[in-house]
Amino acid sequence: MATIVASNSRVPSYPAPAGGQLTAEMLADFDEFGFLILRDFVSVEACDRLRARAAELTEELDPAAVRSVFSALQQTQLGDSYFEESGDKIRFFFESDAFDDNGELRQSKIDSLNKIGHAMHDLDPVFDAFSRTPELAATVGSLNYVDPIVLQSMYILKPPRIGGEVHCHQDSTFLYTEPESCIGFWFALEDATVDNGCMQFIPGAHKGPLKQLHYRDDNGQMTYKTLDDTPWPEGAAVAAEAKAGTLVIFDGRAPHLSGPNLSDQSRHAYTLHVIDKESRYPAGNWLQRGANLPFRGFE
Ligand code: FE2
């Protein structure tokens, strides 16, 4: 259980800046904390449109044909070609507790999924429109990119009762560039609370080293290399509760986690990860694209 919530700590939270451009104060907080909460960045109506589109896409899914499970704890995606080839597709991943002993879904399809990934922003017009607003382009433009490109999109469902826990990790472990350039943009599409498994961050810990690297070894197998084995500090994480429409920006080195969702409320979120095209993108990263779908920025 992820119970390390220091609720009395300050969290860097602001109303979304008009036009999206981050202020000097926001940028200073982002540098200090490694994450930044921007309330009402998108409208509730925009959140509802994305949720409706995710529901439509899920309706077309035949769970008998697709049985891929994504579990951050059990690492079920290792060696799963359905996962590893999803960098330029729209694919569906179930929660590890989605199926009963007879192989039937315990809950509705939409309440059985862990996530949808990883190229909706380039393949689906509704996701594209949500992902490429002038406001988000201005926010990204405030950060230190030469040529920002959107590497991946994920629709994360954290469904009621079976939503899986995610242990503390850094996203640059999985979306590594040289130099590191990954920043996550996490949109709450529904209210995210401690009860339904909101994001938690260890403030300032992004200034420490990258602890692990996920890469393809010489045999073509995805594996992990430990770069720093110091454990994460106990009790240091703070909850980033977020109302629907909130954007949470976090550094690729910012350690974060989320608890399981044992509540009756789903916790849908949408994330984009942006890297700099000027950085080297290793051939050993899990996420690769075919030549038919080149990476794009916010144009
Ligand atoms: Fe993450």
mmCIF file of C-alpha atoms and ligand atoms in Angstrom:
data_model
loop_
_atom_site.group_PDB
_atom_site.id
_atom_site.type_symbol
_atom_site.label_atom_id
_atom_site.label_comp_id
_atom_site.label_asym_id
_atom_site.label_seq_id
_atom_site.Cartn_x
_atom_site.Cartn_y
_atom_site.Cartn_z
ATOM 1 C CA MET A 1 0.000 0.000 0.000
ATOM 2 C CA ALA A 2 1.195 3.478 -0.821
ATOM 3 C CA THR A 3 0.470 5.296 2.408
ATOM 4 C CA ILE A 4 3.298 7.806 2.421
ATOM 5 C CA VAL A 5 1.341 11.034 2.300
ATOM 6 C CA ALA A 6 2.709 14.060 4.118
ATOM 7 C CA SER A 7 -0.419 16.170 3.778
ATOM 8 C CA ASN A 8 0.919 19.192 5.679
ATOM 9 C CA SER A 9 3.624 19.918 3.093
ATOM 10 C CA ARG A 10 3.159 22.781 0.640
ATOM 11 C CA VAL A 11 2.380 21.780 -2.891
ATOM 12 C CA PRO A 12 3.041 24.196 -5.765
ATOM 13 C CA SER A 13 -0.471 24.896 -7.017
ATOM 14 C CA TYR A 14 -1.708 27.833 -9.094
ATOM 15 C CA PRO A 15 -4.684 28.815 -11.196
ATOM 16 C CA ALA A 16 -3.797 28.091 -14.834
ATOM 17 C CA PRO A 17 -2.064 31.129 -16.367
ATOM 18 C CA ALA A 18 -4.042 32.948 -19.047
ATOM 19 C CA GLY A 19 -2.713 31.868 -22.439
ATOM 20 C CA GLY A 20 -0.679 29.040 -20.912
ATOM 21 C CA GLN A 21 2.653 30.845 -20.548
ATOM 22 C CA LEU A 22 4.227 29.968 -17.189
ATOM 23 C CA THR A 23 5.200 32.841 -14.891
ATOM 24 C CA ALA A 24 8.643 33.231 -13.324
ATOM 25 C CA GLU A 25 7.157 32.192 -9.966
ATOM 26 C CA MET A 26 5.695 29.017 -11.470
ATOM 27 C CA LEU A 27 8.966 28.184 -13.204
ATOM 28 C CA ALA A 28 10.861 28.719 -9.933
ATOM 29 C CA ASP A 29 8.477 26.331 -8.151
ATOM 30 C CA PHE A 30 8.763 23.778 -10.947
ATOM 31 C CA ASP A 31 12.531 23.901 -10.584
ATOM 32 C CA GLU A 32 12.345 23.616 -6.777
ATOM 33 C CA PHE A 33 9.671 20.918 -6.485
ATOM 34 C CA GLY A 34 9.975 19.031 -9.769
ATOM 35 C CA PHE A 35 6.239 19.297 -10.310
ATOM 36 C CA LEU A 36 3.645 22.011 -10.729
ATOM 37 C CA ILE A 37 -0.148 21.946 -10.391
ATOM 38 C CA LEU A 38 -2.184 24.255 -12.647
ATOM 39 C CA ARG A 39 -5.867 24.321 -11.739
ATOM 40 C CA ASP A 40 -8.568 24.723 -14.427
ATOM 41 C CA PHE A 41 -6.067 24.405 -17.257
ATOM 42 C CA VAL A 42 -8.745 22.807 -19.428
ATOM 43 C CA SER A 43 -12.516 23.039 -19.152
ATOM 44 C CA VAL A 44 -14.643 20.297 -17.657
ATOM 45 C CA GLU A 45 -16.375 20.131 -21.065
ATOM 46 C CA ALA A 46 -13.042 19.341 -22.760
ATOM 47 C CA CYS A 47 -12.424 16.620 -20.139
ATOM 48 C CA ASP A 48 -15.887 15.191 -20.819
ATOM 49 C CA ARG A 49 -15.245 15.145 -24.584
ATOM 50 C CA LEU A 50 -12.059 13.148 -24.087
ATOM 51 C CA ARG A 51 -13.771 10.748 -21.674
ATOM 52 C CA ALA A 52 -16.587 10.228 -24.186
ATOM 53 C CA ARG A 53 -14.084 9.520 -26.961
ATOM 54 C CA ALA A 54 -12.189 7.023 -24.765
ATOM 55 C CA ALA A 55 -15.515 5.312 -24.029
ATOM 56 C CA GLU A 56 -16.285 5.124 -27.776
ATOM 57 C CA LEU A 57 -12.888 3.604 -28.556
ATOM 58 C CA THR A 58 -13.354 1.119 -25.736
ATOM 59 C CA GLU A 59 -16.766 0.084 -27.080
ATOM 60 C CA GLU A 60 -15.032 -1.139 -30.248
ATOM 61 C CA LEU A 61 -12.685 -3.337 -28.215
ATOM 62 C CA ASP A 62 -13.304 -7.088 -28.055
ATOM 63 C CA PRO A 63 -11.863 -8.222 -24.720
ATOM 64 C CA ALA A 64 -11.803 -11.817 -25.952
ATOM 65 C CA ALA A 65 -9.328 -10.777 -28.646
ATOM 66 C CA VAL A 66 -7.126 -8.541 -26.514
ATOM 67 C CA ARG A 67 -5.914 -9.806 -23.157
ATOM 68 C CA SER A 68 -2.926 -7.652 -22.509
ATOM 69 C CA VAL A 69 -2.526 -6.712 -18.861
ATOM 70 C CA PHE A 70 -0.499 -3.737 -17.680
ATOM 71 C CA SER A 71 0.659 -3.891 -14.094
ATOM 72 C CA ALA A 72 3.300 -1.498 -12.863
ATOM 73 C CA LEU A 73 3.831 -3.783 -9.863
ATOM 74 C CA GLN A 74 3.981 -7.135 -11.653
ATOM 75 C CA GLN A 75 5.686 -5.823 -14.825
ATOM 76 C CA THR A 76 3.376 -7.963 -16.969
ATOM 77 C CA GLN A 77 4.216 -5.906 -20.062
ATOM 78 C CA LEU A 78 7.789 -7.262 -20.208
ATOM 79 C CA GLY A 79 8.097 -9.433 -23.304
ATOM 80 C CA ASP A 80 4.572 -8.518 -24.422
ATOM 81 C CA SER A 81 4.824 -7.550 -28.094
ATOM 82 C CA TYR A 82 1.283 -6.089 -27.995
ATOM 83 C CA PHE A 83 2.669 -3.572 -25.496
ATOM 84 C CA GLU A 84 6.102 -3.102 -27.032
ATOM 85 C CA GLU A 85 4.666 -2.361 -30.495
ATOM 86 C CA SER A 86 2.105 0.159 -29.239
ATOM 87 C CA GLY A 87 4.269 3.282 -29.631
ATOM 88 C CA ASP A 88 2.555 4.185 -32.905
ATOM 89 C CA LYS A 89 -0.856 2.630 -32.233
ATOM 90 C CA ILE A 90 -3.954 2.848 -30.059
ATOM 91 C CA ARG A 91 -3.968 -0.204 -27.801
ATOM 92 C CA PHE A 92 -5.792 -1.285 -24.664
ATOM 93 C CA PHE A 93 -4.318 -2.709 -21.476
ATOM 94 C CA PHE A 94 -6.336 -4.342 -18.725
ATOM 95 C CA GLU A 95 -5.899 -4.166 -14.980
ATOM 96 C CA SER A 96 -4.357 -7.308 -13.502
ATOM 97 C CA ASP A 97 -7.532 -7.861 -11.426
ATOM 98 C CA ALA A 98 -9.893 -7.282 -14.376
ATOM 99 C CA PHE A 99 -10.632 -10.968 -15.054
ATOM 100 C CA ASP A 100 -12.233 -13.498 -12.729
ATOM 101 C CA ASP A 101 -11.194 -17.170 -12.428
ATOM 102 C CA ASN A 102 -13.289 -18.037 -15.478
ATOM 103 C CA GLY A 103 -11.587 -15.398 -17.599
ATOM 104 C CA GLU A 104 -14.642 -13.115 -17.588
ATOM 105 C CA LEU A 105 -14.469 -9.410 -16.863
ATOM 106 C CA ARG A 106 -15.559 -8.603 -13.308
ATOM 107 C CA GLN A 107 -16.689 -5.089 -14.247
ATOM 108 C CA SER A 108 -17.696 -3.218 -17.398
ATOM 109 C CA LYS A 109 -15.051 -2.911 -20.133
ATOM 110 C CA ILE A 110 -14.336 0.731 -19.366
ATOM 111 C CA ASP A 111 -13.964 -0.151 -15.653
ATOM 112 C CA SER A 112 -11.548 -2.977 -16.456
ATOM 113 C CA LEU A 113 -8.860 -1.066 -18.305
ATOM 114 C CA ASN A 114 -5.590 0.145 -16.830
ATOM 115 C CA LYS A 115 -4.736 2.351 -19.795
ATOM 116 C CA ILE A 116 -4.983 3.086 -23.481
ATOM 117 C CA GLY A 117 -1.753 3.984 -25.301
ATOM 118 C CA HIS A 118 0.428 5.277 -26.804
ATOM 119 C CA ALA A 119 -0.255 7.361 -29.961
ATOM 120 C CA MET A 120 -3.835 8.620 -29.659
ATOM 121 C CA HIS A 121 -2.531 12.188 -29.966
ATOM 122 C CA ASP A 122 -1.356 11.455 -33.519
ATOM 123 C CA LEU A 123 -4.016 8.985 -34.636
ATOM 124 C CA ASP A 124 -7.339 10.188 -33.247
ATOM 125 C CA PRO A 125 -8.746 13.650 -34.060
ATOM 126 C CA VAL A 126 -10.405 14.145 -30.659
ATOM 127 C CA PHE A 127 -7.204 13.281 -28.798
ATOM 128 C CA ASP A 128 -5.166 15.366 -31.246
ATOM 129 C CA ALA A 129 -7.358 18.414 -30.558
ATOM 130 C CA PHE A 130 -7.075 17.991 -26.769
ATOM 131 C CA SER A 131 -3.297 17.516 -27.017
ATOM 132 C CA ARG A 132 -2.467 20.436 -29.284
ATOM 133 C CA THR A 133 -4.089 23.555 -27.870
ATOM 134 C CA PRO A 134 -2.423 26.977 -28.103
ATOM 135 C CA GLU A 135 -2.385 27.084 -24.279
ATOM 136 C CA LEU A 136 -0.470 23.820 -23.920
ATOM 137 C CA ALA A 137 1.904 24.850 -26.714
ATOM 138 C CA ALA A 138 2.561 28.084 -24.770
ATOM 139 C CA THR A 139 3.162 26.148 -21.538
ATOM 140 C CA VAL A 140 5.628 23.843 -23.264
ATOM 141 C CA GLY A 141 7.162 26.907 -24.917
ATOM 142 C CA SER A 142 7.893 28.284 -21.419
ATOM 143 C CA LEU A 143 10.118 25.302 -20.672
ATOM 144 C CA ASN A 144 13.640 24.646 -21.908
ATOM 145 C CA TYR A 145 12.944 22.914 -25.208
ATOM 146 C CA VAL A 146 14.656 23.618 -28.503
ATOM 147 C CA ASP A 147 12.236 21.492 -30.545
ATOM 148 C CA PRO A 148 9.555 19.793 -28.391
ATOM 149 C CA ILE A 149 7.889 16.654 -29.719
ATOM 150 C CA VAL A 150 5.088 14.635 -28.154
ATOM 151 C CA LEU A 151 6.558 11.197 -27.583
ATOM 152 C CA GLN A 152 3.512 9.404 -26.210
ATOM 153 C CA SER A 153 -0.016 9.741 -24.926
ATOM 154 C CA MET A 154 -1.698 7.596 -22.312
ATOM 155 C CA TYR A 155 -5.299 7.507 -21.181
ATOM 156 C CA ILE A 156 -5.100 6.175 -17.628
ATOM 157 C CA LEU A 157 -8.331 4.874 -16.152
ATOM 158 C CA LYS A 158 -7.471 3.817 -12.572
ATOM 159 C CA PRO A 159 -10.872 2.098 -12.417
ATOM 160 C CA PRO A 160 -12.957 1.772 -9.250
ATOM 161 C CA ARG A 161 -12.144 -1.113 -6.885
ATOM 162 C CA ILE A 162 -9.402 -2.683 -9.073
ATOM 163 C CA GLY A 163 -7.265 0.309 -10.096
ATOM 164 C CA GLY A 164 -3.671 -0.799 -9.599
ATOM 165 C CA GLU A 165 -1.051 0.778 -7.372
ATOM 166 C CA VAL A 166 2.007 2.332 -9.039
ATOM 167 C CA HIS A 167 5.263 2.223 -7.087
ATOM 168 C CA CYS A 168 7.603 5.181 -6.906
ATOM 169 C CA HIS A 169 9.452 5.673 -10.193
ATOM 170 C CA GLN A 170 10.861 8.293 -12.566
ATOM 171 C CA ASP A 171 9.493 8.559 -16.108
ATOM 172 C CA SER A 172 12.920 9.221 -17.628
ATOM 173 C CA THR A 173 13.645 5.576 -16.733
ATOM 174 C CA PHE A 174 11.279 4.626 -19.568
ATOM 175 C CA LEU A 175 11.470 7.693 -21.825
ATOM 176 C CA TYR A 176 15.190 8.322 -21.732
ATOM 177 C CA THR A 177 17.012 10.788 -23.935
ATOM 178 C CA GLU A 178 20.570 12.148 -23.926
ATOM 179 C CA PRO A 179 20.556 14.691 -22.449
ATOM 180 C CA GLU A 180 17.391 13.923 -20.497
ATOM 181 C CA SER A 181 14.471 16.007 -21.725
ATOM 182 C CA CYS A 182 11.294 14.178 -20.703
ATOM 183 C CA ILE A 183 8.541 16.183 -19.021
ATOM 184 C CA GLY A 184 5.118 14.724 -18.211
ATOM 185 C CA PHE A 185 1.839 16.621 -18.679
ATOM 186 C CA TRP A 186 -0.869 14.909 -16.630
ATOM 187 C CA PHE A 187 -4.468 16.081 -17.005
ATOM 188 C CA ALA A 188 -7.084 15.136 -14.425
ATOM 189 C CA LEU A 189 -10.219 14.271 -16.415
ATOM 190 C CA GLU A 190 -12.059 13.423 -13.196
ATOM 191 C CA ASP A 191 -11.409 14.576 -9.641
ATOM 192 C CA ALA A 192 -8.298 12.779 -8.346
ATOM 193 C CA THR A 193 -8.168 12.374 -4.565
ATOM 194 C CA VAL A 194 -6.176 10.349 -2.049
ATOM 195 C CA ASP A 195 -9.169 7.963 -1.958
ATOM 196 C CA ASN A 196 -9.151 7.118 -5.669
ATOM 197 C CA GLY A 197 -5.382 7.090 -6.079
ATOM 198 C CA CYS A 198 -4.186 10.577 -6.998
ATOM 199 C CA MET A 199 -0.607 11.254 -7.998
ATOM 200 C CA GLN A 200 1.982 11.675 -5.234
ATOM 201 C CA PHE A 201 5.407 13.275 -5.602
ATOM 202 C CA ILE A 202 8.563 13.525 -3.512
ATOM 203 C CA PRO A 203 9.209 17.282 -3.641
ATOM 204 C CA GLY A 204 12.674 18.279 -4.811
ATOM 205 C CA ALA A 205 13.838 14.703 -5.370
ATOM 206 C CA HIS A 206 14.108 15.322 -9.133
ATOM 207 C CA LYS A 207 17.442 16.971 -8.329
ATOM 208 C CA GLY A 208 18.806 13.529 -7.409
ATOM 209 C CA PRO A 209 20.078 10.963 -9.905
ATOM 210 C CA LEU A 210 18.117 8.844 -12.346
ATOM 211 C CA LYS A 211 17.889 5.545 -10.488
ATOM 212 C CA GLN A 212 16.981 3.057 -13.205
ATOM 213 C CA LEU A 213 17.128 2.704 -16.951
ATOM 214 C CA HIS A 214 14.684 0.529 -18.903
ATOM 215 C CA TYR A 215 16.316 -0.628 -22.123
ATOM 216 C CA ARG A 216 16.499 -3.374 -24.713
ATOM 217 C CA ASP A 217 19.483 -5.664 -24.114
ATOM 218 C CA ASP A 218 21.656 -7.353 -26.738
ATOM 219 C CA ASN A 219 19.155 -10.235 -26.964
ATOM 220 C CA GLY A 220 16.300 -7.851 -27.718
ATOM 221 C CA GLN A 221 14.735 -8.271 -24.272
ATOM 222 C CA MET A 222 13.520 -5.244 -22.329
ATOM 223 C CA THR A 223 15.267 -5.118 -18.979
ATOM 224 C CA TYR A 224 16.335 -2.722 -16.201
ATOM 225 C CA LYS A 225 19.729 -1.390 -15.253
ATOM 226 C CA THR A 226 20.149 0.078 -11.770
ATOM 227 C CA LEU A 227 22.085 3.336 -11.869
ATOM 228 C CA ASP A 228 21.631 4.286 -8.206
ATOM 229 C CA ASP A 229 20.361 1.887 -5.532
ATOM 230 C CA THR A 230 19.646 4.409 -2.763
ATOM 231 C CA PRO A 231 16.054 3.763 -1.606
ATOM 232 C CA TRP A 232 13.450 6.506 -1.898
ATOM 233 C CA PRO A 233 12.981 8.339 1.409
ATOM 234 C CA GLU A 234 10.102 6.989 3.505
ATOM 235 C CA GLY A 235 7.146 9.269 4.172
ATOM 236 C CA ALA A 236 8.381 12.017 1.863
ATOM 237 C CA ALA A 237 5.665 11.934 -0.807
ATOM 238 C CA VAL A 238 2.948 14.566 -0.946
ATOM 239 C CA ALA A 239 -0.454 14.075 -2.534
ATOM 240 C CA ALA A 240 -1.221 16.069 -5.670
ATOM 241 C CA GLU A 241 -4.997 16.023 -5.424
ATOM 242 C CA ALA A 242 -6.495 17.513 -8.572
ATOM 243 C CA LYS A 243 -9.957 18.519 -9.668
ATOM 244 C CA ALA A 244 -11.052 17.650 -13.201
ATOM 245 C CA GLY A 245 -9.413 20.108 -15.608
ATOM 246 C CA THR A 246 -6.186 20.390 -13.601
ATOM 247 C CA LEU A 247 -2.831 19.955 -15.336
ATOM 248 C CA VAL A 248 0.093 18.561 -13.365
ATOM 249 C CA ILE A 249 3.492 19.072 -15.003
ATOM 250 C CA PHE A 250 6.389 16.984 -13.733
ATOM 251 C CA ASP A 251 10.043 16.556 -14.499
ATOM 252 C CA GLY A 252 11.191 13.258 -16.016
ATOM 253 C CA ARG A 253 13.282 12.702 -12.886
ATOM 254 C CA ALA A 254 10.498 13.597 -10.435
ATOM 255 C CA PRO A 255 9.798 10.481 -8.330
ATOM 256 C CA HIS A 256 6.068 9.801 -8.243
ATOM 257 C CA LEU A 257 3.617 7.080 -7.309
ATOM 258 C CA SER A 258 -0.082 6.474 -6.830
ATOM 259 C CA GLY A 259 -2.047 4.240 -4.529
ATOM 260 C CA PRO A 260 -4.577 1.618 -5.611
ATOM 261 C CA ASN A 261 -8.114 2.749 -6.300
ATOM 262 C CA LEU A 262 -10.281 0.838 -3.836
ATOM 263 C CA SER A 263 -13.034 3.468 -3.978
ATOM 264 C CA ASP A 264 -16.188 3.446 -6.090
ATOM 265 C CA GLN A 265 -14.993 6.444 -8.166
ATOM 266 C CA SER A 266 -12.877 6.041 -11.295
ATOM 267 C CA ARG A 267 -9.880 8.337 -11.704
ATOM 268 C CA HIS A 268 -9.461 8.996 -15.420
ATOM 269 C CA ALA A 269 -6.398 10.995 -16.441
ATOM 270 C CA TYR A 270 -4.632 11.765 -19.698
ATOM 271 C CA THR A 271 -0.892 12.187 -19.970
ATOM 272 C CA LEU A 272 1.441 13.448 -22.640
ATOM 273 C CA HIS A 273 5.195 13.066 -22.456
ATOM 274 C CA VAL A 274 7.261 15.622 -24.305
ATOM 275 C CA ILE A 275 10.934 15.283 -25.209
ATOM 276 C CA ASP A 276 13.341 17.467 -27.135
ATOM 277 C CA LYS A 277 13.982 16.381 -30.705
ATOM 278 C CA GLU A 278 17.478 17.817 -30.275
ATOM 279 C CA SER A 279 18.275 15.130 -27.678
ATOM 280 C CA ARG A 280 19.463 11.695 -28.781
ATOM 281 C CA TYR A 281 16.676 9.111 -28.664
ATOM 282 C CA PRO A 282 18.259 5.670 -28.001
ATOM 283 C CA ALA A 283 17.339 2.720 -30.227
ATOM 284 C CA GLY A 284 17.124 0.674 -27.003
ATOM 285 C CA ASN A 285 14.122 2.615 -25.655
ATOM 286 C CA TRP A 286 10.954 0.528 -25.528
ATOM 287 C CA LEU A 287 8.920 3.098 -27.467
ATOM 288 C CA GLN A 288 9.784 3.090 -31.163
ATOM 289 C CA ARG A 289 7.813 4.255 -34.150
ATOM 290 C CA GLY A 290 7.606 3.160 -37.739
ATOM 291 C CA ALA A 291 8.557 5.610 -40.488
ATOM 292 C CA ASN A 292 4.860 6.012 -41.329
ATOM 293 C CA LEU A 293 4.190 8.028 -38.168
ATOM 294 C CA PRO A 294 6.958 10.529 -37.427
ATOM 295 C CA PHE A 295 6.910 12.350 -34.072
ATOM 296 C CA ARG A 296 5.280 15.781 -34.080
ATOM 297 C CA GLY A 297 5.293 18.781 -31.814
ATOM 298 C CA PHE A 298 2.386 21.163 -31.182
ATOM 299 C CA GLU A 299 2.022 22.614 -34.665
HETATM 300 FE FE FE2 B 1 5.044 7.684 -14.278
#
